[in-house]
Coordinates of C-alpha atoms in Angstrom, one line a residue:
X1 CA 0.0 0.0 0.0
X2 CA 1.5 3.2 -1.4
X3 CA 1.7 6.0 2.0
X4 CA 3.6 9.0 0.4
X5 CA 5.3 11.5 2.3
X6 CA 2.9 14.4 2.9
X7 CA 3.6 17.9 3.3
X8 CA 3.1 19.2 7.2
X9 CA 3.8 22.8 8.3
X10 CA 7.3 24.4 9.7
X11 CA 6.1 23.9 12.9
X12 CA 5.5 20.1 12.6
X13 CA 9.6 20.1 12.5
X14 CA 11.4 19.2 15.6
X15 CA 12.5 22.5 15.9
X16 CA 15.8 23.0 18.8
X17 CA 14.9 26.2 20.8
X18 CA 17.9 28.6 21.2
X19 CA 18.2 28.6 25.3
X20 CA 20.0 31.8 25.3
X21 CA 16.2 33.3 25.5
X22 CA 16.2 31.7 28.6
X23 CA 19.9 32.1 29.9
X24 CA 19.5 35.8 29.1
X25 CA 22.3 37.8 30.9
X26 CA 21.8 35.1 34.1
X27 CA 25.4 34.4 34.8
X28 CA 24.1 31.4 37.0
X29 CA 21.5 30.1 34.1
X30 CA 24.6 30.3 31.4
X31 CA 27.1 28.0 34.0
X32 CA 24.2 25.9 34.3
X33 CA 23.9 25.6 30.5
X34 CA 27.7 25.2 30.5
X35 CA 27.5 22.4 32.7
X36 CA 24.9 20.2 30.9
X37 CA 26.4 20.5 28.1
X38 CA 29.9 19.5 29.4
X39 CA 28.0 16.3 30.3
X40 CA 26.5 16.0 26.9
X41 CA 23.0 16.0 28.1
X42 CA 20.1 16.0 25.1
X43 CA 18.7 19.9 23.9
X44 CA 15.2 18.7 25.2
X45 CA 16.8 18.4 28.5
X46 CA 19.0 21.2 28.5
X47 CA 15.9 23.7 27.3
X48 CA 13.7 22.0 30.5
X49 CA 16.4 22.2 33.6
X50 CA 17.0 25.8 31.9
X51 CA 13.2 26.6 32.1
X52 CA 12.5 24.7 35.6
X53 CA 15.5 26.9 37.4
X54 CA 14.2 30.0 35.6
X55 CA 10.9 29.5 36.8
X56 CA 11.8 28.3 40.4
X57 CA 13.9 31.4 41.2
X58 CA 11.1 33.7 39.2
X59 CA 8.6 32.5 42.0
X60 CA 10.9 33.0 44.9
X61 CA 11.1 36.7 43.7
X62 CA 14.4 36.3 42.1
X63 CA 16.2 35.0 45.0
X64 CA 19.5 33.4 44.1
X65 CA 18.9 29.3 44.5
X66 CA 22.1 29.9 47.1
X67 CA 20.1 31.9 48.9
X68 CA 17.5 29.1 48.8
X69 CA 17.2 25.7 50.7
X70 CA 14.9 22.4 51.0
X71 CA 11.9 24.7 52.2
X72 CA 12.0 26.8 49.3
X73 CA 12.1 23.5 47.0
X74 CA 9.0 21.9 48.6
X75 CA 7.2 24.9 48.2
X76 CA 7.8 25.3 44.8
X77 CA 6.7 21.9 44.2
X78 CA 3.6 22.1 46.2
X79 CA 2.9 25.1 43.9
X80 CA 3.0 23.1 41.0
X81 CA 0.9 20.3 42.3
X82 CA -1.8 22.3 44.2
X83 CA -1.7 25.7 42.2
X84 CA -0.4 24.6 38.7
X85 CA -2.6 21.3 39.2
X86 CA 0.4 19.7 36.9
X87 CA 1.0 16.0 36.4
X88 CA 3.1 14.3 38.5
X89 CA 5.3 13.6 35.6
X90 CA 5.7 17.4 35.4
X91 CA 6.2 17.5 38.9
X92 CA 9.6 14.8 38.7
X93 CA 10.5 17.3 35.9
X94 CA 11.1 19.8 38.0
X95 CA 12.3 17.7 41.2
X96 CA 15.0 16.9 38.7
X97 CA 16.3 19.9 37.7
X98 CA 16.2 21.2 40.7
X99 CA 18.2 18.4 41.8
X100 CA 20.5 18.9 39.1
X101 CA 21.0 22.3 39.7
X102 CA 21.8 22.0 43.6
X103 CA 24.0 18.8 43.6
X104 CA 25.9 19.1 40.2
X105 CA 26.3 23.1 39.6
X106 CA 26.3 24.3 43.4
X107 CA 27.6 21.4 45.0
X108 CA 25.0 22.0 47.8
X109 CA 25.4 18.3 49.7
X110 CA 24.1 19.5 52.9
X111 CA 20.9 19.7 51.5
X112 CA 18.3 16.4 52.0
X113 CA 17.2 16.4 48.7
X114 CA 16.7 12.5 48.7
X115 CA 14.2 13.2 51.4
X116 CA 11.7 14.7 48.5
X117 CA 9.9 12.1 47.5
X118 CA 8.9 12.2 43.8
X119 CA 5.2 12.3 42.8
X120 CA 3.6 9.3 42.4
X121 CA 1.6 8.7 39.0
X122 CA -1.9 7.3 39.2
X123 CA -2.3 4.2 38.3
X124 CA -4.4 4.1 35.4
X125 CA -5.2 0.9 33.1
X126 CA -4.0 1.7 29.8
X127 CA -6.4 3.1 26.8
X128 CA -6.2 -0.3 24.3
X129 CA -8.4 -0.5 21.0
X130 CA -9.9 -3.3 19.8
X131 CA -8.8 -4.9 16.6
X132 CA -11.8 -3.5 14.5
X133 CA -11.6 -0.2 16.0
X134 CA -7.5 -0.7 15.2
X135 CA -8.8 -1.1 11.6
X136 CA -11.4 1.4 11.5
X137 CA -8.9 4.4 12.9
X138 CA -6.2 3.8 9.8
X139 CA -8.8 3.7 7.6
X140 CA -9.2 7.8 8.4
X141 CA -5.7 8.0 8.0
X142 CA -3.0 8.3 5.3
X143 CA 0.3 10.0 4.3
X144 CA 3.2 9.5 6.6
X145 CA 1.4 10.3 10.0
X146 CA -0.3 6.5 8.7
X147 CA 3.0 5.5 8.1
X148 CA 4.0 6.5 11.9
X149 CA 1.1 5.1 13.2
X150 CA 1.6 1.8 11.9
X151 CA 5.0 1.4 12.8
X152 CA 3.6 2.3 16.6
X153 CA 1.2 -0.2 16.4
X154 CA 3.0 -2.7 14.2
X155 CA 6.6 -2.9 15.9
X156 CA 5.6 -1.3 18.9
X157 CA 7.5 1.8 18.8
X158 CA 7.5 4.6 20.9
X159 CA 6.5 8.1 19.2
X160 CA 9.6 9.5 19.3
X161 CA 11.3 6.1 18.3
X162 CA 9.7 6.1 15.7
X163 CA 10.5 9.6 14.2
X164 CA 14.1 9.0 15.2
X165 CA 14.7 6.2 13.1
X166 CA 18.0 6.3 11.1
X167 CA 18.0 4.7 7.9
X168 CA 20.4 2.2 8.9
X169 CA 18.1 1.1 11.3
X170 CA 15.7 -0.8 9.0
X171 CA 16.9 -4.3 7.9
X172 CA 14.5 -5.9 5.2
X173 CA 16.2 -8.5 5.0
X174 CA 16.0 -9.9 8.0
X175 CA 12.3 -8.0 9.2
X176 CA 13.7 -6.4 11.8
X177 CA 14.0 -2.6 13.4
X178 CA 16.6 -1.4 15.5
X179 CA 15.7 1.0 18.0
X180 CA 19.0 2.9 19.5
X181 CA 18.7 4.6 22.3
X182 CA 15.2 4.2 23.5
X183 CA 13.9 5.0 26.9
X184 CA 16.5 4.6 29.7
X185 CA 19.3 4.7 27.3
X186 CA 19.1 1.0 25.7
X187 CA 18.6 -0.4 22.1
X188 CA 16.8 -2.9 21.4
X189 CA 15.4 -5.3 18.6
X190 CA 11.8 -5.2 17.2
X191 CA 10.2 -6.4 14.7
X192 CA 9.3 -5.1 11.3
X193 CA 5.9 -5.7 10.2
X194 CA 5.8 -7.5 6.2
X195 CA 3.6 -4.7 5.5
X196 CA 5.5 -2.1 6.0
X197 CA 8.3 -2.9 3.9
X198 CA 7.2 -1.2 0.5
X199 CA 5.9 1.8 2.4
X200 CA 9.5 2.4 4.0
X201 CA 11.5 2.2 1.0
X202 CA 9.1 4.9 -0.8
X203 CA 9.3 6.9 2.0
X204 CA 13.6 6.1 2.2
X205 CA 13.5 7.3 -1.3
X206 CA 11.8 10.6 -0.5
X207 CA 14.1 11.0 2.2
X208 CA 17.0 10.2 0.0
X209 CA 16.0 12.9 -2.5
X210 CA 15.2 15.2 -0.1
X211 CA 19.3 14.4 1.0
X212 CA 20.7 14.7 -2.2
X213 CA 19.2 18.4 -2.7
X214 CA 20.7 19.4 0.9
X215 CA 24.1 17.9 -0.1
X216 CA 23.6 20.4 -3.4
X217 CA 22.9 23.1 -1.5
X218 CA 26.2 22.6 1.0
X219 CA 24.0 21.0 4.1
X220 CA 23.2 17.7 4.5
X221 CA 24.2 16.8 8.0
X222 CA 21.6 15.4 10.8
X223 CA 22.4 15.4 14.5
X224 CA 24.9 12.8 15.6
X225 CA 25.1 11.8 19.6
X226 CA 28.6 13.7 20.7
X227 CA 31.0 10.6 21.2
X228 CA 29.7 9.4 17.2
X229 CA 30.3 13.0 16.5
X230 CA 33.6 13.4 17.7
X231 CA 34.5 9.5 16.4
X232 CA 33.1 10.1 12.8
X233 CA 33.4 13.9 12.3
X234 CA 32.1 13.0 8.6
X235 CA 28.8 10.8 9.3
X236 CA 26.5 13.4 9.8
X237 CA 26.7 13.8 5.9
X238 CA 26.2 10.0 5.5
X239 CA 23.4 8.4 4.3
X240 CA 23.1 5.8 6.8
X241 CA 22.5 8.2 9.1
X242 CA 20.1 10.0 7.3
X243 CA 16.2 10.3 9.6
X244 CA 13.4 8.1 7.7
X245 CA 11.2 10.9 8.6
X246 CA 13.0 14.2 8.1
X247 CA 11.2 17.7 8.5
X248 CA 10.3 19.2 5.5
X249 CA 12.2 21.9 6.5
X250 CA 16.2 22.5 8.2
X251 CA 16.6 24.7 11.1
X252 CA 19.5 26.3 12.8
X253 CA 21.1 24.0 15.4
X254 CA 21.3 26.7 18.4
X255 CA 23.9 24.4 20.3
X256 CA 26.1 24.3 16.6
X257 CA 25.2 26.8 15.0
X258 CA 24.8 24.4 11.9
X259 CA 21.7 24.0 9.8
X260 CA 20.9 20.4 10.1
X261 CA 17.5 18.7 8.7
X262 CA 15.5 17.0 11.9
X263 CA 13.5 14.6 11.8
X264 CA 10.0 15.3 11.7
X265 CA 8.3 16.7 15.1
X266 CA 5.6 15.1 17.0
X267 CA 3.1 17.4 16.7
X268 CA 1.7 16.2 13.6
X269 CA 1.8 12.5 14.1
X270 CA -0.1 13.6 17.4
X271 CA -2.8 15.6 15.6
X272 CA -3.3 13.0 12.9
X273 CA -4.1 10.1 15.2
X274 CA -6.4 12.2 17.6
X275 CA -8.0 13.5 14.5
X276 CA -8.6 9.8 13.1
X277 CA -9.9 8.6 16.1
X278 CA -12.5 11.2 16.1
X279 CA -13.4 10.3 12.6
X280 CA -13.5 7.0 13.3
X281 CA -16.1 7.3 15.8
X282 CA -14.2 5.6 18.6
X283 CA -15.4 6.4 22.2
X284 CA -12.1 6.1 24.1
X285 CA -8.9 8.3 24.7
X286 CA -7.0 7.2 22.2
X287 CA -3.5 9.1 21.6
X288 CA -0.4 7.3 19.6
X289 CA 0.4 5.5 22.6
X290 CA -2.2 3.8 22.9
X291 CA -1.0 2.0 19.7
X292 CA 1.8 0.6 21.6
X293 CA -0.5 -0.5 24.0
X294 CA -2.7 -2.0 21.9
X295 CA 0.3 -4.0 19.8
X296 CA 1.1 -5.3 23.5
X297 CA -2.3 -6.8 24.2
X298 CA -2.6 -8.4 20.8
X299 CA 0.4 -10.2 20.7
X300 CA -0.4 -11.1 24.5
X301 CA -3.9 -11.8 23.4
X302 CA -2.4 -14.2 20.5
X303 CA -0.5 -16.1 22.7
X304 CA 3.0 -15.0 23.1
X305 CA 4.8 -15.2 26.0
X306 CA 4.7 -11.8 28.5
X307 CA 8.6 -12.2 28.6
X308 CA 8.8 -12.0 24.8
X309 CA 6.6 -8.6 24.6
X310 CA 8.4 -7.0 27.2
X311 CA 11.9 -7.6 24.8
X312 CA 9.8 -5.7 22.1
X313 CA 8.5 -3.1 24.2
X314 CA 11.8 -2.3 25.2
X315 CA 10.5 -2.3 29.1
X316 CA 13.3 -2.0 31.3
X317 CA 12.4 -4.7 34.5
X318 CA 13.4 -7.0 31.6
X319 CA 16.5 -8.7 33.2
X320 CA 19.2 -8.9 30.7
X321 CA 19.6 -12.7 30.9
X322 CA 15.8 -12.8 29.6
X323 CA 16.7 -10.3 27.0
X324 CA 19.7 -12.7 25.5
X325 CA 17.4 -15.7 26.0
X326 CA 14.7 -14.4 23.9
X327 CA 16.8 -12.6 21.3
X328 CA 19.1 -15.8 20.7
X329 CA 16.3 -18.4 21.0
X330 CA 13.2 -16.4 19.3
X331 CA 14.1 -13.1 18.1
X332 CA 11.6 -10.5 16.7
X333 CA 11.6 -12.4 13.4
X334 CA 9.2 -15.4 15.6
X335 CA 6.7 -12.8 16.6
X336 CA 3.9 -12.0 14.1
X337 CA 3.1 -8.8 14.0
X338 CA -0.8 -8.0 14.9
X339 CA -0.5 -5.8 11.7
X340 CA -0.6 -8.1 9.4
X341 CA -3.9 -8.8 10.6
X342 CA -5.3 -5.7 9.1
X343 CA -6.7 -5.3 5.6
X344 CA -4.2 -2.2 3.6
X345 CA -0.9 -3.3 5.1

């Protein structure tokens, strides 16, 4: 089934934001900058700490975090959680940086920062669709958010897994998707749906044209992690390395200062999917993880072992003994994707 790449806005690029709007002329925001990136920490996380100790010593009127203890910390928190009404998630966010900011930049050990306990998330059962309503929400869909989608519910990726995948990281010939880097640091092994394998080389191929055009025009390059960066100073350029989804559009790289292409932002996979559920009539609160969730309980509910999911998933109470096991033994290659189920793939 033919899923060309479709045209989304500027704003559906990952765009970096340039944290010297938040740094401003804050001597203690730039050291704090300095500091994450000496330790090579992500732009995501780098524009977050940045925004969570701007907005702590904003509340406290300005007050310098020196100046500033555990009391001044709980408050904030409790601000967040009572005032803000934020999610817990948002909550660790903060606790974080905050952390990060005491221990790491002002070296403040006498403060009983373990003692803040982080906010617990309600435990909620997962949103999971049912097979026809599966079906029914990627028949409102098309394009590459359909292409996303399917590799969410078909491999069991992620969002941003998904959109970061690297060219290198599809293997058609032996059905399988690498996933580098994943949540908590790890790669892992998935599967690639059968399906899917004429869709991703027509979308490679727009992706490869859209490549050769930025190599004309004297660009070309995509963000490397800093060690591969340092190790291979030319494979930003590669093809290998090229994203499978890249933004329609390159943006300035505020840590580089280099115009590299992105991958494709999250936004309008996001959009796509909430919009097709709507269409499709289904009564639940679906959102693109609940297509993970929903490849989970299919494979569970066609009888693969629990063990054997969790490897997919990526899920990291996996112990690493199962993970060898299951990867030597069965691989991604035994499990049959609940994709292939569906009528159009």
């Amino acid at each position: 089934m033919r899923m060309a790449m479709v045209s989304t806005e500027r704003e559906d690029a990952y765009i970096p934001i340039d944290t010297n709007r938040i740094v401003g002329r804050s001597k203690l925001l730039g050291d704090l900058r300095d500091l994450i990136r000496r330790k090579h920490y992500s732009i995501r996380t780098e524009q977050a700490y940045l925004q969570w100790a701007k907005r702590f010593i904003l509340f406290h009127g300005k007050r310098h975090p020196s100046a500033m203890g555990e009391a001044e910390l709980v408050a904030f928190l409790n601000h967040l959680a009572v005032q803000r009404n934020v999610a817990a998630s948002t909550q660790n966010q903060a606790l974080n940086a905050l952390v990060f900011l005491y221990k790491q930049l002002l070296g403040r050990e006498d403060l009983a920062l373990d003692n803040i306990q982080p906010a617990k998330r309600p435990e909620r059962l997962p949103t999971v669709f049912d097979r026809g309503e599966v079906e029914r929400h990627f028949a409102q869909m098309d394009g590459t958010p359909k292409l996303v989608a399917a590799l969410l519910y078909g491999a069991g990726l992620r969002l941003l897994e998904g959109l970061r995948l690297r060219i290198q990281d599809i293997e058609f010939a032996r059905s399988q998707i690498m996933v580098r880097n994943g949540k908590g640091a790890k790669d892992r092994v998935t599967l690639l749906p059968p399906g899917l394998a004429q869709p991703l080389r027509e979308q490679m191929a727009v992706a490869r044209q859209r490549h050769q055009e930025d190599l004309a025009a004297g660009l070309g390059e995509v963000y490397l992690p800093h060690a591969l960066e340092r190790k291979y100073p030319n494979a930003a350029r590669q093809w290998a390395w090229q994203y499978v989804f890249p933004a329609n559009s390159t943006a300035i790289n505020p840590r580089s200062g280099k115009t590299p292409r992105h991958h494709l932002g999250e936004s309008a996979i996001r959009r796509a999917v909430k919009q097709a559920v709507l269409a499709a009539g289904i009564d639940k609160h679906g959102r693109c993880h609940t297509l993970r969730h929903s490849f989970a309980t299919h494979l569970l509910e066609d009888g693969y072992d629990i063990r054997t999911v969790q490897e997919l998933l990526g899920h990291k109470d996996v112990r690493t003994t199962m993970i060898r096991s299951h990867v030597m033994n069965k691989g991604p290659m035994g499990v049959k994707s609940p994709l292939t189920r569906l009528g159009g793939f």
